[in-house]
């Protein structure tokens, strides 16, 4: 059930902001095999949260 978006369209996983293509400043990550996108604002606000989600086995 995927919406009819262009392959390059992105949606912020946190605030729902959308863009027709990945804007500068946005970040992407792969979590459990799915690509997640964060807009510039959310990626900034969640840098710490994203870092804390890194596999603790790495540390
Ligand atoms: Zn956002």
mmCIF file with all atom_site columns, C-alpha atoms and ligand atoms in Angstrom:
data_model
loop_
_atom_site.group_PDB
_atom_site.id
_atom_site.type_symbol
_atom_site.label_atom_id
_atom_site.label_alt_id
_atom_site.label_comp_id
_atom_site.label_asym_id
_atom_site.label_entity_id
_atom_site.label_seq_id
_atom_site.pdbx_PDB_ins_code
_atom_site.Cartn_x
_atom_site.Cartn_y
_atom_site.Cartn_z
_atom_site.occupancy
_atom_site.B_iso_or_equiv
_atom_site.pdbx_formal_charge
_atom_site.auth_seq_id
_atom_site.auth_comp_id
_atom_site.auth_asym_id
_atom_site.auth_atom_id
_atom_site.pdbx_PDB_model_num
ATOM   1  C  CA  . UNK A 1 1  ? 0.000  0.000  0.000  1.00 0.00 ? 1  UNK A CA  1
ATOM   2  C  CA  . UNK A 1 2  ? 2.340  2.688  -1.172 1.00 0.00 ? 2  UNK A CA  1
ATOM   3  C  CA  . UNK A 1 3  ? 1.094  6.131  -2.111 1.00 0.00 ? 3  UNK A CA  1
ATOM   4  C  CA  . UNK A 1 4  ? 1.494  7.201  -5.732 1.00 0.00 ? 4  UNK A CA  1
ATOM   5  C  CA  . UNK A 1 5  ? 4.645  9.179  -5.244 1.00 0.00 ? 5  UNK A CA  1
ATOM   6  C  CA  . UNK A 1 6  ? 7.577  9.530  -7.522 1.00 0.00 ? 6  UNK A CA  1
ATOM   7  C  CA  . UNK A 1 7  ? 10.493 7.275  -6.601 1.00 0.00 ? 7  UNK A CA  1
ATOM   8  C  CA  . UNK A 1 8  ? 12.464 10.274 -5.453 1.00 0.00 ? 8  UNK A CA  1
ATOM   9  C  CA  . UNK A 1 9  ? 9.739  11.692 -3.249 1.00 0.00 ? 9  UNK A CA  1
ATOM   10 C  CA  . UNK A 1 10 ? 10.636 11.775 0.408  1.00 0.00 ? 10 UNK A CA  1
ATOM   11 C  CA  . UNK A 1 11 ? 8.619  12.147 3.575  1.00 0.00 ? 11 UNK A CA  1
ATOM   12 C  CA  . UNK A 1 12 ? 10.025 13.070 6.913  1.00 0.00 ? 12 UNK A CA  1
ATOM   13 C  CA  . UNK A 1 13 ? 9.487  10.163 9.256  1.00 0.00 ? 13 UNK A CA  1
ATOM   14 C  CA  . UNK A 1 14 ? 9.054  12.494 12.192 1.00 0.00 ? 14 UNK A CA  1
ATOM   15 C  CA  . UNK A 1 15 ? 7.019  15.509 11.146 1.00 0.00 ? 15 UNK A CA  1
ATOM   16 C  CA  . UNK A 1 16 ? 5.594  14.280 7.865  1.00 0.00 ? 16 UNK A CA  1
ATOM   17 C  CA  . UNK A 1 17 ? 7.121  16.988 5.725  1.00 0.00 ? 17 UNK A CA  1
ATOM   18 C  CA  . UNK A 1 18 ? 7.320  15.971 2.100  1.00 0.00 ? 18 UNK A CA  1
ATOM   19 C  CA  . UNK A 1 19 ? 9.504  16.929 -0.811 1.00 0.00 ? 19 UNK A CA  1
ATOM   20 C  CA  . UNK A 1 20 ? 9.562  15.817 -4.439 1.00 0.00 ? 20 UNK A CA  1
ATOM   21 C  CA  . UNK A 1 21 ? 13.201 14.926 -4.067 1.00 0.00 ? 21 UNK A CA  1
ATOM   22 C  CA  . UNK A 1 22 ? 15.692 14.730 -1.262 1.00 0.00 ? 22 UNK A CA  1
ATOM   23 C  CA  . UNK A 1 23 ? 16.593 18.319 -0.326 1.00 0.00 ? 23 UNK A CA  1
ATOM   24 C  CA  . UNK A 1 24 ? 19.979 19.332 0.911  1.00 0.00 ? 24 UNK A CA  1
ATOM   25 C  CA  . UNK A 1 25 ? 20.166 19.048 4.648  1.00 0.00 ? 25 UNK A CA  1
ATOM   26 C  CA  . UNK A 1 26 ? 17.796 16.136 4.849  1.00 0.00 ? 26 UNK A CA  1
ATOM   27 C  CA  . UNK A 1 27 ? 19.176 12.892 6.111  1.00 0.00 ? 27 UNK A CA  1
ATOM   28 C  CA  . UNK A 1 28 ? 18.377 9.333  5.266  1.00 0.00 ? 28 UNK A CA  1
ATOM   29 C  CA  . UNK A 1 29 ? 18.960 6.191  7.205  1.00 0.00 ? 29 UNK A CA  1
ATOM   30 C  CA  . UNK A 1 30 ? 18.066 2.570  6.879  1.00 0.00 ? 30 UNK A CA  1
ATOM   31 C  CA  . UNK A 1 31 ? 16.322 1.078  9.837  1.00 0.00 ? 31 UNK A CA  1
ATOM   32 C  CA  . UNK A 1 32 ? 15.351 -2.576 9.746  1.00 0.00 ? 32 UNK A CA  1
ATOM   33 C  CA  . UNK A 1 33 ? 15.635 -2.619 5.982  1.00 0.00 ? 33 UNK A CA  1
ATOM   34 C  CA  . UNK A 1 34 ? 13.398 0.399  5.437  1.00 0.00 ? 34 UNK A CA  1
ATOM   35 C  CA  . UNK A 1 35 ? 14.650 3.772  4.378  1.00 0.00 ? 35 UNK A CA  1
ATOM   36 C  CA  . UNK A 1 36 ? 13.662 6.532  6.709  1.00 0.00 ? 36 UNK A CA  1
ATOM   37 C  CA  . UNK A 1 37 ? 14.071 10.205 5.922  1.00 0.00 ? 37 UNK A CA  1
ATOM   38 C  CA  . UNK A 1 38 ? 14.344 13.099 8.292  1.00 0.00 ? 38 UNK A CA  1
ATOM   39 C  CA  . UNK A 1 39 ? 13.982 16.691 7.221  1.00 0.00 ? 39 UNK A CA  1
ATOM   40 C  CA  . UNK A 1 40 ? 16.710 19.170 8.034  1.00 0.00 ? 40 UNK A CA  1
ATOM   41 C  CA  . UNK A 1 41 ? 14.958 20.434 11.122 1.00 0.00 ? 41 UNK A CA  1
ATOM   42 C  CA  . UNK A 1 42 ? 14.096 17.024 12.515 1.00 0.00 ? 42 UNK A CA  1
ATOM   43 C  CA  . UNK A 1 43 ? 17.497 15.575 11.737 1.00 0.00 ? 43 UNK A CA  1
ATOM   44 C  CA  . UNK A 1 44 ? 19.068 18.374 13.721 1.00 0.00 ? 44 UNK A CA  1
ATOM   45 C  CA  . UNK A 1 45 ? 16.702 17.963 16.644 1.00 0.00 ? 45 UNK A CA  1
ATOM   46 C  CA  . UNK A 1 46 ? 17.138 14.225 16.670 1.00 0.00 ? 46 UNK A CA  1
ATOM   47 C  CA  . UNK A 1 47 ? 20.844 13.882 16.225 1.00 0.00 ? 47 UNK A CA  1
ATOM   48 C  CA  . UNK A 1 48 ? 21.207 12.760 19.784 1.00 0.00 ? 48 UNK A CA  1
ATOM   49 C  CA  . UNK A 1 49 ? 18.278 10.400 19.581 1.00 0.00 ? 49 UNK A CA  1
ATOM   50 C  CA  . UNK A 1 50 ? 19.581 8.880  16.386 1.00 0.00 ? 50 UNK A CA  1
ATOM   51 C  CA  . UNK A 1 51 ? 23.003 8.433  17.878 1.00 0.00 ? 51 UNK A CA  1
ATOM   52 C  CA  . UNK A 1 52 ? 21.536 6.808  20.945 1.00 0.00 ? 52 UNK A CA  1
ATOM   53 C  CA  . UNK A 1 53 ? 19.772 4.315  18.702 1.00 0.00 ? 53 UNK A CA  1
ATOM   54 C  CA  . UNK A 1 54 ? 23.034 3.041  17.319 1.00 0.00 ? 54 UNK A CA  1
ATOM   55 C  CA  . UNK A 1 55 ? 23.651 -0.537 18.171 1.00 0.00 ? 55 UNK A CA  1
ATOM   56 C  CA  . UNK A 1 56 ? 25.099 -0.486 21.702 1.00 0.00 ? 56 UNK A CA  1
ATOM   57 C  CA  . UNK A 1 57 ? 27.199 -3.485 20.812 1.00 0.00 ? 57 UNK A CA  1
ATOM   58 C  CA  . UNK A 1 58 ? 29.394 -1.119 18.877 1.00 0.00 ? 58 UNK A CA  1
ATOM   59 C  CA  . UNK A 1 59 ? 30.441 0.620  22.049 1.00 0.00 ? 59 UNK A CA  1
HETATM 60 ZN ZN1 . LIG B 2 .  ? 10.727 16.607 9.913  1.00 0.00 ? 1  LIG B ZN1 1
#
